[in-house]
Amino acid sequence: MSDLSPAALSPGGTIGILGGGQLGRMIALAAGPLGLDCHVFCPDPDSPAFRVAARHTVAEYTDTEALKAFAESVDVVTYEFENVPAETLELIAPHAPIRPGAKSLAVSQDRLSERRFLAEIGVPTAAHARVDGEDDIVAGLETTGAPAILKTRRFGYDGKGQTTVRDASDAERAFAAIGGQPAILEERIDFRIECSVVVARSEDGQAVVYDIAENRHENHILKISRVPADIEPRTAQEAAEIGIKTADALGHVGVVAVELFVVGSGDDERLIANEIAPRVHNSGHWTQDGTAASQFENHVRAVAGWPLVAPHRHFDVEMENLIGHDVDRWPDLVAEAGAHLHLYGKRDVRPGRKMGHVNRVRPRER
Amino acid sequence: MSDLSPAALSPGGTIGILGGGQLGRMIALAAGPLGLDCHVFCPDPDSPAFRVAARHTVAEYTDTEALKAFAESVDVVTYEFENVPAETLELIAPHAPIRPGAKSLAVSQDRLSERRFLAEIGVPTAAHARVDGEDDIVAGLETTGAPAILKTRRFGYDGKGQTTVRDASDAERAFAAIGGQPAILEERIDFRIECSVVVARSEDGQAVVYDIAENRHENHILKISRVPADIEPRTAQEAAEIGIKTADALGHVGVVAVELFVVGSGDDERLIANEIAPRVHNSGHWTQDGTAASQFENHVRAVAGWPLVAPHRHFDVEMENLIGHDVDRWPDLVAEAGAHLHLYGKRDVRPGRKMGHVNRVRPRER
């Protein structure tokens, strides 16, 4: 017999998912083959994840009654986005375990606590300074050099909530531009490439690491992820270690991704951590068609208390996000050899909206 | 631009599925990543497919109003079982296209028409005789030899509706044993192994063939399918041709499987067709974890009017059905390296009930 924890879900159990977007949808699609049901909670009545889930609830994340009923109907709760309000977690906690847990959310919801956490576990980050007003920007430029990047501490994504500070004279404009919110001023890193490490970790501490993906953004939105990344084997090993160290220190259960800058090349190549996402991640979508088990399957397994699958990579893969009207190319993409299309079932095409992705696989070169 | 037919579904379109068992469930799970919704129609209020589909209807297959509303809500109708009543098809036909079409169902619903169809297209079958009464059995034994197998013409599956006829004196008992229904008496084939060919065919006649699977039954229920099959390359080629010829002659749109007996070995090896299943098939479940696109994805693509994926096989695979209490082994199976577990979400374990399957993959040996 296998040594499943007594708290593990049995087939027929239900995973609650906060958030009904594409990530929630792909979590639900991965739960299906494992015989697990999903109950998706989302304020948007037309959520893509609803259409592949056994149950759904349309309500706000602050709706006490709805959250209680939701939490009581499931065996465990997970989420597709890190900005779950603290009060939502408090309402759920008495009724169902939340995986990943509170620390993963608290650390990643606030850029300053994220930077402090990374420093504590010995992961290099960009030089930065805390900003509560314009004066902090002027002072912070001493630490970061100029130009620097001003980022809100909370609720930033896809380049939203950030602006470049040219010099001290630019402080007033910059602080106004991010809405005068608590922020951090950050050294601008002259990176060679961006990459990310995606780790799945189970409650008993088993951690599996996917091959490092190399990422390319357009207009601050991820456009391409490819494996293998164009980095030294030593750097890939370091990235994997950063991922595991992060997951362990968070006591993380489920998938977590760390975005990393790669600076320099060859013997001078080094990594600087940029951001932690305590959830399945866009740069891990390639795993759906290139490995023995996708990030979504391993997330479901971790959340359910099941053992993880060692994510051997079978192919070289390039994942392309279909953003806005990119999705209009679907008739070509469904006909393209070696291309695996993933569409999110979103009804309205809007510029900048992630509508789907395509994984292009080819035999491994290395 | 790709040359999709004007009748092809667009992302966001809806596939109606008659039948809410594991096959309907796996069709729906394959439609999700393609951005297609499913509406499942089934009399059983606790159907496994309901829990992964956007919509479902609980009603009998003869419920005129429910079928009309169902058909009007979808863009195309498919099915997970071949015994769809003719009247159900008639009720749906004015409102939505049915794929695969009427000929595929008519031929495969009746063992006699199936045998005649196979003979017409030049595919060998077992010697057989039509049986409408006991006298036909006695006469039929001249054709088939004894012992022979008596099978009802309609609604037989998993060994139900059949009995062995020892000799002429056994005719009365045998005819009573199958309920005195219209039947065929069939030569008992001394086969070396059983295999099957699974083909997907699109409306414009594109056909793709999966590698031939070798099947082992226990108590008349499929237990194991493995690829590659232990047959000569020439035999595999013949099986593929039988599959394509069958799909073409039926004007089939979607997946069709032909079960075949392999008689003899080496230079004497030959094939005898046993049965046509005009749908995704249990012996094709290995394709979920061993190929570029599963039988379910290619079925969805065909039904949606999309191009098919050439089903290159990446691995050697052995599929094991989890029947009845086999499923109690799930804690070991989720922990087994190289094993991909597929559970059907059925709540009650019953002897002989298909509860799930596991695909064990390993590197290709040939």
XYZ file of C-alpha atoms in Angstrom:
732
model
C 0.000 0.000 0.000
C 1.022 3.538 -0.621
C 1.405 5.854 2.353
C -1.227 8.476 1.636
C -1.905 10.822 4.522
C -5.216 10.282 6.314
C -6.166 13.793 5.184
C -5.772 12.911 1.494
C -8.834 13.254 -0.696
C -10.390 10.079 -2.070
C -11.667 9.813 -5.643
C -15.036 11.541 -5.687
C -13.695 14.257 -3.372
C -14.154 17.916 -4.270
C -11.573 20.640 -4.754
C -12.815 24.192 -4.292
C -11.177 26.712 -6.613
C -11.192 30.450 -5.948
C -11.192 32.147 -9.345
C -12.825 31.024 -12.562
C -10.344 32.123 -15.213
C -8.126 30.011 -17.434
C -5.943 28.791 -14.581
C -8.946 27.575 -12.612
C -10.274 26.015 -15.790
C -7.064 24.101 -16.454
C -6.890 22.970 -12.815
C -10.425 21.591 -13.180
C -9.568 19.882 -16.483
C -6.624 18.194 -14.748
C -8.757 17.107 -11.782
C -11.271 15.328 -14.027
C -9.087 12.388 -15.087
C -8.150 11.849 -11.428
C -11.804 11.348 -10.534
C -11.951 14.543 -8.468
C -14.789 17.059 -8.731
C -14.312 20.816 -8.703
C -16.452 23.604 -7.275
C -15.429 26.977 -8.716
C -16.113 30.222 -6.854
C -15.972 33.438 -8.889
C -17.867 36.737 -9.039
C -17.997 36.639 -12.866
C -21.152 34.774 -13.940
C -19.537 33.853 -17.270
C -16.335 32.333 -15.882
C -14.521 29.924 -18.239
C -13.818 27.466 -15.433
C -17.516 27.048 -14.637
C -18.062 25.189 -17.888
C -15.774 22.282 -17.008
C -16.600 22.012 -13.299
C -19.172 19.987 -11.396
C -20.400 23.018 -9.435
C -19.952 26.751 -9.336
C -20.888 29.681 -7.158
C -21.253 33.221 -8.459
C -20.540 35.586 -5.568
C -18.120 38.219 -4.337
C -15.014 37.185 -2.390
C -16.435 39.079 0.582
C -19.822 37.327 0.579
C -19.798 35.636 3.971
C -22.743 33.324 3.403
C -21.650 32.229 -0.051
C -18.072 31.567 1.079
C -19.256 29.515 4.042
C -21.543 27.386 1.877
C -18.745 26.977 -0.679
C -16.151 25.968 1.904
C -18.525 23.491 3.529
C -19.228 21.840 0.169
C -15.587 21.026 -0.603
C -12.750 18.973 0.878
C -9.989 21.487 0.227
C -9.719 24.985 -1.253
C -7.109 26.221 -3.705
C -6.904 29.385 -5.798
C -5.807 30.565 -9.215
C -4.626 34.057 -8.200
C -2.501 35.385 -5.363
C -4.598 38.431 -4.540
C -7.182 36.503 -2.562
C -8.347 38.937 0.158
C -7.216 38.033 3.683
C -10.826 38.181 4.862
C -11.806 35.569 2.274
C -9.211 33.211 3.718
C -10.450 33.888 7.242
C -14.003 33.039 6.255
C -12.944 29.788 4.597
C -10.387 28.584 7.139
C -12.804 27.215 9.765
C -14.476 24.993 7.176
C -11.800 23.674 4.810
C -8.018 23.518 4.511
C -6.526 26.081 2.115
C -3.647 24.897 -0.059
C -1.269 26.583 -0.712
C -1.392 28.133 2.757
C -1.503 31.585 4.300
C 2.255 32.216 4.258
C 2.497 31.662 0.490
C -0.197 34.290 -0.031
C 1.034 36.792 2.549
C 4.580 36.759 1.185
C 3.650 37.056 -2.465
C 0.854 39.612 -2.103
C 3.298 42.303 -1.019
C 6.429 43.050 -3.035
C 8.282 44.265 0.023
C 7.609 41.159 2.095
C 8.477 39.088 -1.004
C 11.881 40.812 -1.279
C 12.505 40.369 2.456
C 11.534 36.709 2.309
C 13.873 36.073 -0.618
C 16.725 37.860 1.170
C 16.099 35.745 4.299
C 16.445 32.506 2.362
C 19.537 33.803 0.549
C 18.080 34.355 -2.907
C 19.509 37.421 -4.682
C 17.043 40.165 -5.614
C 17.434 43.593 -7.186
C 18.519 46.414 -4.897
C 15.392 48.122 -3.616
C 13.987 50.628 -1.151
C 10.672 50.967 0.613
C 8.543 53.873 -0.638
C 5.721 55.471 1.341
C 6.066 58.934 -0.195
C 7.974 60.995 -2.771
C 10.890 61.606 -0.413
C 11.510 57.865 -0.170
C 11.925 57.785 -3.930
C 14.579 60.472 -3.885
C 16.389 58.726 -1.040
C 15.897 55.309 -2.596
C 17.667 56.284 -5.799
C 20.882 56.241 -3.738
C 20.339 52.506 -3.291
C 18.983 51.589 -6.681
C 20.748 53.979 -9.013
C 18.846 55.770 -11.760
C 16.787 55.105 -13.730
C 14.846 52.801 -11.375
C 11.418 51.175 -11.349
C 8.662 52.159 -8.959
C 6.195 49.335 -8.270
C 3.129 49.255 -6.043
C 3.565 46.801 -3.211
C 0.204 45.147 -3.889
C -2.047 44.119 -6.797
C 0.433 44.634 -9.629
C 0.376 42.248 -12.608
C 1.227 42.262 -16.314
C 3.128 45.559 -15.874
C 0.226 47.305 -14.176
C 1.075 49.449 -11.140
C 4.601 50.287 -12.205
C 6.495 53.171 -13.770
C 10.097 54.111 -14.518
C 11.708 56.857 -12.413
C 14.272 58.738 -14.533
C 15.877 60.695 -11.710
C 15.088 62.575 -8.486
C 13.182 65.285 -10.358
C 10.813 62.576 -11.640
C 9.758 61.448 -8.137
C 6.540 63.471 -7.878
C 5.201 62.385 -11.273
C 6.128 58.747 -10.661
C 4.474 58.535 -7.241
C 1.308 60.098 -8.665
C 1.415 57.689 -11.630
C 1.097 54.650 -9.349
C -1.718 56.279 -7.413
C 0.350 57.360 -4.395
C 0.249 53.824 -2.982
C 2.829 52.062 -0.789
C 5.519 50.919 -3.190
C 9.063 49.787 -3.654
C 11.717 51.451 -5.759
C 13.777 48.865 -7.528
C 17.091 48.753 -9.360
C 16.562 48.291 -13.084
C 18.240 45.020 -13.979
C 19.985 44.788 -17.302
C 19.109 41.143 -17.835
C 20.047 38.934 -20.757
C 16.935 36.790 -20.579
C 14.037 36.114 -18.259
C 13.316 32.645 -17.032
C 11.189 30.919 -14.434
C 11.221 27.858 -12.282
C 7.995 25.977 -11.585
C 7.932 23.660 -8.566
C 5.237 21.420 -7.165
C 5.460 20.544 -3.497
C 3.360 18.158 -1.458
C 2.321 18.456 2.167
C 4.941 15.927 3.247
C 7.691 17.957 1.589
C 8.156 16.037 -1.676
C 9.138 18.629 -4.299
C 9.422 18.184 -8.044
C 10.910 20.787 -10.384
C 10.080 21.275 -14.040
C 12.784 22.199 -16.491
C 13.533 25.927 -16.449
C 11.571 27.938 -19.018
C 12.909 30.929 -20.880
C 10.302 33.673 -21.154
C 9.736 36.581 -23.506
C 7.306 39.352 -22.694
C 5.579 41.784 -25.036
C 3.942 44.897 -23.579
C 4.648 43.476 -20.105
C 2.584 40.346 -20.877
C 4.165 36.914 -21.246
C 4.254 36.047 -24.941
C 6.605 33.053 -25.278
C 7.977 30.414 -22.908
C 10.383 27.846 -24.211
C 12.212 24.835 -22.872
C 15.059 24.248 -22.702
C 16.134 27.757 -21.716
C 19.283 29.222 -23.218
C 21.198 29.141 -19.927
C 24.173 27.272 -18.538
C 23.477 23.899 -16.883
C 24.863 25.340 -13.654
C 22.401 28.242 -13.843
C 19.517 25.842 -14.471
C 20.581 23.895 -11.416
C 20.672 27.086 -9.356
C 17.238 28.072 -10.579
C 15.868 24.679 -9.571
C 17.419 25.096 -6.127
C 15.879 28.568 -5.758
C 12.496 27.072 -6.623
C 12.768 24.278 -4.074
C 14.177 26.553 -1.388
C 11.287 28.966 -1.952
C 8.649 26.230 -1.811
C 10.188 24.710 1.316
C 10.526 28.023 3.163
C 6.907 28.898 2.376
C 5.732 25.468 3.523
C 4.053 25.593 0.144
C 1.558 22.899 -0.918
C 0.846 22.966 -4.642
C 2.608 24.682 -7.528
C 4.726 27.798 -7.065
C 6.685 29.704 -9.704
C 9.633 32.050 -9.267
C 10.422 34.494 -12.048
C 14.127 35.089 -12.471
C 16.361 37.448 -14.404
C 19.445 35.932 -16.020
C 22.296 38.435 -15.989
C 25.497 37.931 -17.961
C 26.479 34.765 -19.768
C 28.936 31.902 -19.643
C 30.954 31.846 -16.435
C 29.498 35.217 -15.392
C 25.908 34.094 -15.678
C 23.882 34.671 -12.508
C 20.281 34.830 -11.357
C 18.256 37.568 -9.692
C 14.796 36.705 -8.409
C 12.025 38.988 -9.568
C 8.708 37.626 -8.331
C 7.006 34.683 -6.640
C 3.658 33.413 -7.922
C 2.147 30.999 -5.363
C 0.071 29.168 -7.976
C 0.141 27.488 -11.357
C 1.872 29.864 -13.740
C 1.616 30.890 -17.361
C 5.268 30.002 -17.930
C 4.420 26.404 -16.911
C 1.753 25.847 -19.555
C 4.292 24.057 -21.771
C 4.189 21.185 -19.271
C 0.747 20.164 -20.573
C 2.225 18.731 -23.749
C 5.849 18.141 -22.885
C 5.989 16.142 -19.663
C 4.685 13.075 -17.880
C 2.385 15.279 -15.770
C 1.472 18.916 -16.252
C 1.799 21.595 -13.584
C -1.983 21.390 -13.282
C -1.972 17.669 -12.545
C 0.797 18.029 -9.972
C -1.004 20.987 -8.396
C -4.163 18.905 -8.077
C -2.177 15.987 -6.664
C -0.462 18.204 -4.086
C -3.702 19.886 -3.054
C -5.428 16.493 -2.792
C -2.629 15.078 -0.643
C -1.558 12.650 -3.368
C 2.018 11.843 -4.412
C 3.533 13.965 -7.171
C 4.754 12.815 -10.568
C 8.414 13.338 -11.444
C 8.094 15.737 -14.369
C 10.429 14.257 -16.927
C 10.465 16.421 -20.044
C 9.778 14.458 -23.246
C 10.086 17.223 -25.836
C 11.443 20.638 -26.600
C 8.462 22.948 -26.319
C 7.629 26.511 -27.206
C 4.499 27.951 -25.635
C 2.951 30.967 -27.338
C 0.262 32.962 -25.567
C -2.678 33.948 -27.750
C -3.377 37.480 -26.634
C -6.393 39.432 -27.847
C -6.944 38.910 -31.549
C -4.058 36.411 -31.794
C -6.832 33.891 -31.164
C -8.363 34.689 -34.548
C -5.564 32.510 -35.964
C -7.200 29.406 -34.445
C -8.141 27.843 -37.807
C -4.447 27.764 -38.741
C -3.343 26.639 -35.311
C -5.676 23.624 -35.194
C -4.208 22.525 -38.518
C -0.540 23.068 -37.606
C 1.513 19.887 -37.176
C 3.069 19.580 -33.723
C 0.951 22.403 -32.293
C -1.288 21.682 -29.307
C -3.993 24.310 -29.025
C -5.454 25.327 -25.665
C -8.362 27.750 -25.759
C -9.881 29.227 -22.623
C -13.509 29.519 -23.654
C -13.587 33.306 -23.143
C -16.429 34.791 -25.133
C -15.161 38.343 -25.681
C -11.883 39.101 -27.386
C -10.241 42.186 -25.862
C -6.768 43.619 -26.500
C -4.320 42.278 -23.929
C -6.697 39.510 -22.833
C -5.204 36.022 -22.651
C -7.499 33.941 -24.891
C -5.491 30.740 -25.162
C -2.054 29.355 -25.845
C -0.407 26.918 -28.173
C 2.350 24.451 -27.256
C 4.614 23.586 -30.162
C 6.526 20.378 -29.517
C 9.483 18.887 -31.332
C 11.978 16.151 -30.515
C 14.452 17.019 -27.773
C 17.730 18.433 -28.958
C 19.230 18.512 -25.484
C -5.641 30.347 -43.881
C -6.713 26.827 -43.225
C -9.575 25.426 -45.245
C -12.132 24.702 -42.533
C -15.563 23.858 -43.857
C -18.189 26.569 -43.393
C -20.061 24.084 -41.185
C -17.127 23.758 -38.758
C -17.751 24.786 -35.165
C -15.991 27.878 -33.882
C -14.443 28.030 -30.415
C -17.302 28.583 -28.007
C -19.475 26.175 -29.999
C -21.295 23.358 -28.236
C -21.101 19.616 -28.804
C -24.113 17.621 -27.644
C -23.243 14.177 -26.283
C -25.791 11.374 -25.970
C -24.733 9.302 -22.988
C -23.103 10.422 -19.769
C -20.734 7.543 -18.950
C -16.963 7.467 -19.000
C -16.724 7.800 -22.771
C -18.895 10.920 -22.780
C -16.862 12.223 -19.864
C -13.559 11.743 -21.681
C -14.983 13.336 -24.843
C -15.985 16.373 -22.760
C -12.557 16.515 -21.080
C -10.961 16.542 -24.552
C -13.302 19.265 -25.813
C -12.374 21.630 -22.963
C -8.836 22.482 -24.083
C -10.163 23.149 -27.588
C -12.480 25.833 -26.223
C -15.616 23.833 -27.029
C -18.495 23.412 -24.592
C -20.396 20.171 -24.087
C -24.040 19.501 -23.301
C -24.538 15.942 -22.075
C -27.896 14.167 -22.394
C -28.446 11.103 -20.197
C -31.304 9.533 -18.227
C -29.042 8.868 -15.224
C -29.110 11.912 -12.902
C -25.685 10.985 -11.500
C -23.842 10.650 -14.817
C -20.046 11.008 -14.582
C -19.914 13.164 -17.720
C -22.229 15.787 -16.227
C -19.547 16.861 -13.782
C -17.116 18.040 -16.468
C -19.630 19.529 -18.913
C -21.055 23.030 -19.288
C -24.642 21.756 -19.418
C -26.590 18.572 -18.951
C -30.091 17.262 -19.427
C -31.554 14.381 -17.431
C -34.220 12.745 -19.596
C -35.101 9.547 -21.405
C -33.913 9.017 -24.979
C -37.553 8.986 -26.040
C -38.467 12.306 -24.389
C -39.509 14.359 -27.407
C -39.503 17.751 -25.720
C -36.218 17.245 -23.923
C -34.490 15.974 -27.064
C -35.744 18.915 -29.110
C -34.525 21.438 -26.535
C -31.193 19.596 -26.302
C -30.691 19.482 -30.059
C -31.570 23.151 -30.454
C -29.020 24.122 -27.796
C -26.037 22.510 -29.533
C -24.156 22.836 -32.827
C -23.643 19.128 -33.412
C -24.625 15.887 -31.680
C -22.393 12.887 -31.065
C -22.817 9.817 -28.864
C -20.858 7.500 -26.619
C -22.794 4.295 -27.353
C -24.041 2.649 -30.520
C -27.461 1.603 -29.256
C -28.999 5.034 -29.673
C -32.658 4.374 -30.551
C -33.607 5.222 -34.141
C -36.420 7.426 -32.877
C -33.938 9.498 -30.856
C -32.004 10.185 -34.029
C -35.175 11.114 -35.870
C -36.096 13.612 -33.170
C -32.660 15.222 -33.231
C -32.038 15.253 -36.976
C -34.192 18.299 -37.862
C -32.306 20.442 -35.354
C -28.649 19.439 -35.407
C -26.252 17.338 -37.456
C -25.448 13.930 -35.950
C -21.851 12.730 -36.229
C -21.077 9.897 -36.771
C -24.092 9.515 -39.053
C -27.052 7.179 -39.417
C -25.258 4.531 -41.500
C -22.585 3.997 -38.844
C -25.290 3.337 -36.274
C -27.567 1.224 -38.453
C -24.739 -1.077 -39.522
C -23.258 -1.572 -36.070
C -26.518 -1.913 -34.129
C -27.329 -5.196 -35.833
C -24.795 -8.026 -35.975
C -26.263 -9.364 -39.189
C -26.071 -6.062 -41.050
C -22.572 -5.615 -39.633
C -21.479 -8.982 -41.077
C -23.094 -8.170 -44.426
C -21.452 -4.743 -44.535
C -18.024 -6.226 -43.799
C -18.515 -8.856 -46.499
C -19.501 -6.153 -49.002
C -16.284 -4.221 -48.407
C -14.213 -7.402 -48.592
C -13.302 -7.778 -44.914
C -13.196 -11.407 -43.711
C -15.606 -12.374 -40.941
C -16.427 -15.649 -39.200
C -18.799 -18.009 -41.029
C -22.311 -17.275 -39.755
C -25.990 -17.900 -40.292
C -29.135 -15.881 -39.605
C -31.240 -17.220 -36.737
C -34.932 -16.448 -36.223
C -35.801 -19.729 -34.493
C -34.380 -23.005 -33.192
C -34.498 -24.645 -36.630
C -32.146 -21.978 -37.986
C -29.617 -22.979 -35.337
C -29.683 -26.628 -36.381
C -29.360 -25.637 -40.047
C -26.748 -22.994 -39.274
C -24.409 -25.504 -37.655
C -23.813 -26.855 -41.190
C -22.220 -23.499 -42.014
C -20.444 -22.760 -38.777
C -19.438 -26.171 -37.516
C -19.883 -27.086 -33.866
C -19.503 -25.811 -31.254
C -20.668 -22.370 -32.434
C -21.690 -19.130 -30.752
C -25.220 -17.792 -30.757
C -25.400 -13.999 -30.422
C -28.411 -11.697 -30.339
C -28.434 -9.375 -33.329
C -28.991 -6.294 -31.156
C -27.936 -4.827 -27.781
C -25.160 -7.284 -26.985
C -22.051 -6.012 -25.165
C -19.371 -7.330 -22.798
C -20.444 -10.916 -23.545
C -24.090 -10.270 -22.745
C -26.652 -11.778 -25.129
C -24.510 -14.697 -26.242
C -24.162 -18.402 -25.535
C -22.238 -21.359 -26.895
C -24.145 -24.002 -28.884
C -22.530 -27.414 -28.378
C -24.425 -29.266 -31.077
C -27.874 -29.594 -32.669
C -29.373 -31.051 -29.479
C -28.392 -27.812 -27.689
C -30.423 -25.555 -29.996
C -33.541 -25.261 -27.859
C -31.662 -24.375 -24.671
C -29.420 -21.912 -26.483
C -32.259 -20.044 -28.193
C -34.088 -19.769 -24.879
C -30.891 -18.588 -23.170
C -30.678 -15.493 -25.390
C -34.356 -14.761 -24.868
C -35.597 -16.112 -28.183
C -34.467 -12.960 -29.972
C -33.320 -12.565 -33.597
C -29.723 -13.744 -33.594
C -26.802 -14.992 -35.610
C -25.011 -18.268 -35.201
C -21.314 -17.786 -35.613
C -18.285 -20.012 -36.201
C -16.085 -20.171 -33.114
C -12.734 -18.752 -34.131
C -9.625 -20.291 -32.659
C -7.726 -17.017 -32.513
C -4.186 -16.453 -31.287
C -4.826 -12.940 -30.030
C -7.460 -10.233 -30.241
C -6.603 -6.800 -31.517
C -8.364 -3.663 -32.629
C -7.878 -0.782 -34.990
C -9.041 2.704 -34.009
C -9.545 5.217 -36.813
C -10.611 8.843 -36.772
C -12.170 10.210 -39.947
C -13.207 13.747 -40.784
C -16.114 14.909 -42.913
C -13.821 15.637 -45.867
C -12.449 12.081 -45.763
C -9.154 12.636 -43.939
C -8.528 9.455 -41.939
C -5.884 8.824 -39.289
C -5.138 5.406 -37.800
C -3.704 4.693 -34.367
C -1.241 1.874 -33.895
C -2.973 -1.483 -33.543
C -3.717 -2.504 -29.957
C -3.566 -6.063 -28.662
C -6.449 -6.786 -26.312
C -7.022 -9.272 -23.534
C -10.462 -9.897 -22.099
C -11.439 -11.335 -18.733
C -14.998 -12.549 -18.198
C -15.855 -11.082 -21.621
C -14.777 -7.593 -20.483
C -11.708 -5.861 -21.879
C -8.949 -6.015 -19.263
C -5.712 -5.067 -21.053
C -4.831 -3.273 -24.277
C -1.238 -2.893 -25.258
C 0.726 -1.264 -28.044
C 2.572 -2.395 -29.994
C 0.583 -5.572 -30.640
C 2.402 -8.857 -31.038
C 1.581 -9.166 -34.735
C 3.494 -9.095 -37.994
C 4.048 -5.662 -39.599
C 2.077 -6.909 -42.598
C -0.849 -7.814 -40.353
C -0.728 -4.410 -38.666
C -0.836 -2.813 -42.089
C -3.852 -4.938 -43.044
C -5.626 -4.021 -39.832
C -5.045 -0.326 -40.545
C -6.463 -0.801 -44.033
C -9.529 -2.574 -42.649
C -10.065 0.368 -40.294
C -9.830 2.961 -43.036
C -11.939 0.944 -45.465
C -14.624 0.577 -42.783
C -14.623 4.277 -41.909
C -14.750 5.272 -45.576
C -17.554 2.878 -46.480
C -19.630 4.074 -43.527
C -19.016 7.700 -44.459
C -18.025 7.828 -40.818
C -17.250 11.151 -39.099
C -15.483 10.691 -35.772
C -13.757 7.695 -34.232
C -14.613 4.121 -35.174
C -13.035 0.925 -33.882
C -12.966 -2.525 -35.466
C -12.261 -5.507 -33.244
C -10.265 -8.198 -34.997
C -9.209 -11.761 -34.311
C -5.645 -12.688 -35.244
C -5.491 -16.297 -36.431
C -2.226 -18.165 -36.907
C 1.225 -16.630 -36.799
C 4.177 -15.727 -38.988
C 3.426 -16.128 -42.688
C 0.067 -17.744 -41.893
C -1.151 -14.852 -39.763
C -4.502 -13.463 -40.876
C -7.303 -11.265 -39.589
C -11.002 -11.920 -39.065
C -13.235 -8.974 -38.197
C -15.421 -9.432 -35.141
C -17.242 -6.207 -34.420
C -17.525 -2.539 -35.364
C -17.927 0.104 -32.644
C -18.903 3.442 -34.239
C -17.479 5.506 -31.387
C -14.468 6.043 -29.178
C -13.432 2.666 -27.857
C -12.004 1.207 -24.671
C -9.098 -0.299 -26.604
C -8.129 3.250 -27.662
C -7.737 4.643 -24.152
C -3.973 4.119 -24.342
C -3.868 6.990 -26.844
C -4.445 9.491 -24.008
C -0.906 9.093 -22.743
C 0.946 7.654 -25.698
C 0.266 9.863 -28.704
C 0.237 13.416 -29.984
C -3.574 13.467 -29.764
C -5.906 11.003 -28.058
C -8.833 9.278 -29.720
C -11.046 11.672 -27.745
C -9.343 14.776 -29.132
C -9.510 13.461 -32.688
C -13.165 12.499 -32.197
C -13.950 16.027 -31.018
C -11.995 17.499 -33.915
C -13.835 15.333 -36.452
C -17.233 16.077 -34.967
C -16.413 19.815 -34.872
C -15.310 19.796 -38.513
C -11.696 20.506 -37.581
C -8.600 18.878 -39.080
C -7.300 15.727 -37.375
C -3.943 15.196 -35.725
C -1.648 12.486 -37.117
C -1.468 10.126 -34.134
C 2.229 9.415 -33.865
C 2.871 7.012 -30.992
C 5.514 8.256 -28.550
C 5.641 5.327 -26.129
C 4.918 1.682 -25.604
C 1.740 1.626 -23.542
C -0.246 -0.919 -21.607
C -3.774 0.079 -20.632
C -5.359 -1.788 -17.741
C -9.065 -1.433 -17.063
C -9.992 -1.014 -13.416
C -13.072 -3.165 -13.093
C -15.169 -3.241 -9.937
C -12.976 -3.320 -6.856
C -9.778 -3.043 -8.930
C -10.277 0.668 -8.315
C -9.582 0.178 -4.621
C -5.929 -0.013 -5.670
C -5.961 3.727 -6.527
C -3.590 4.750 -3.693
C -0.902 2.519 -5.186
C -1.671 3.512 -8.743
C -1.336 7.259 -8.111
C 2.091 6.565 -6.657
C 3.311 4.232 -9.426
C 6.026 5.670 -11.682
C 5.027 5.769 -15.345
C 1.364 5.054 -14.571
C -1.259 7.546 -15.705
C -4.456 7.075 -13.747
C -7.863 7.843 -15.247
C -10.830 7.577 -12.923
C -14.401 7.956 -14.121
C -16.026 9.561 -11.094
C -18.522 6.736 -10.636
C -19.803 6.757 -7.072
C -20.792 3.106 -6.653
C -18.361 0.255 -7.121
C -20.111 -2.791 -8.596
C -18.595 -6.051 -9.852
C -17.958 -5.824 -13.588
C -18.371 -2.039 -13.625
C -15.635 -0.096 -15.403
C -14.423 2.371 -12.753
C -11.296 3.699 -14.443
C -8.158 2.687 -16.260
C -4.434 3.153 -15.973
C -2.018 3.722 -18.850
C 1.490 2.484 -18.146
C 4.015 4.067 -20.485
C 7.613 3.163 -21.171
C 10.100 4.063 -23.884
C 9.372 2.555 -27.296
C 11.100 -0.685 -28.014
C 9.858 -0.846 -31.587
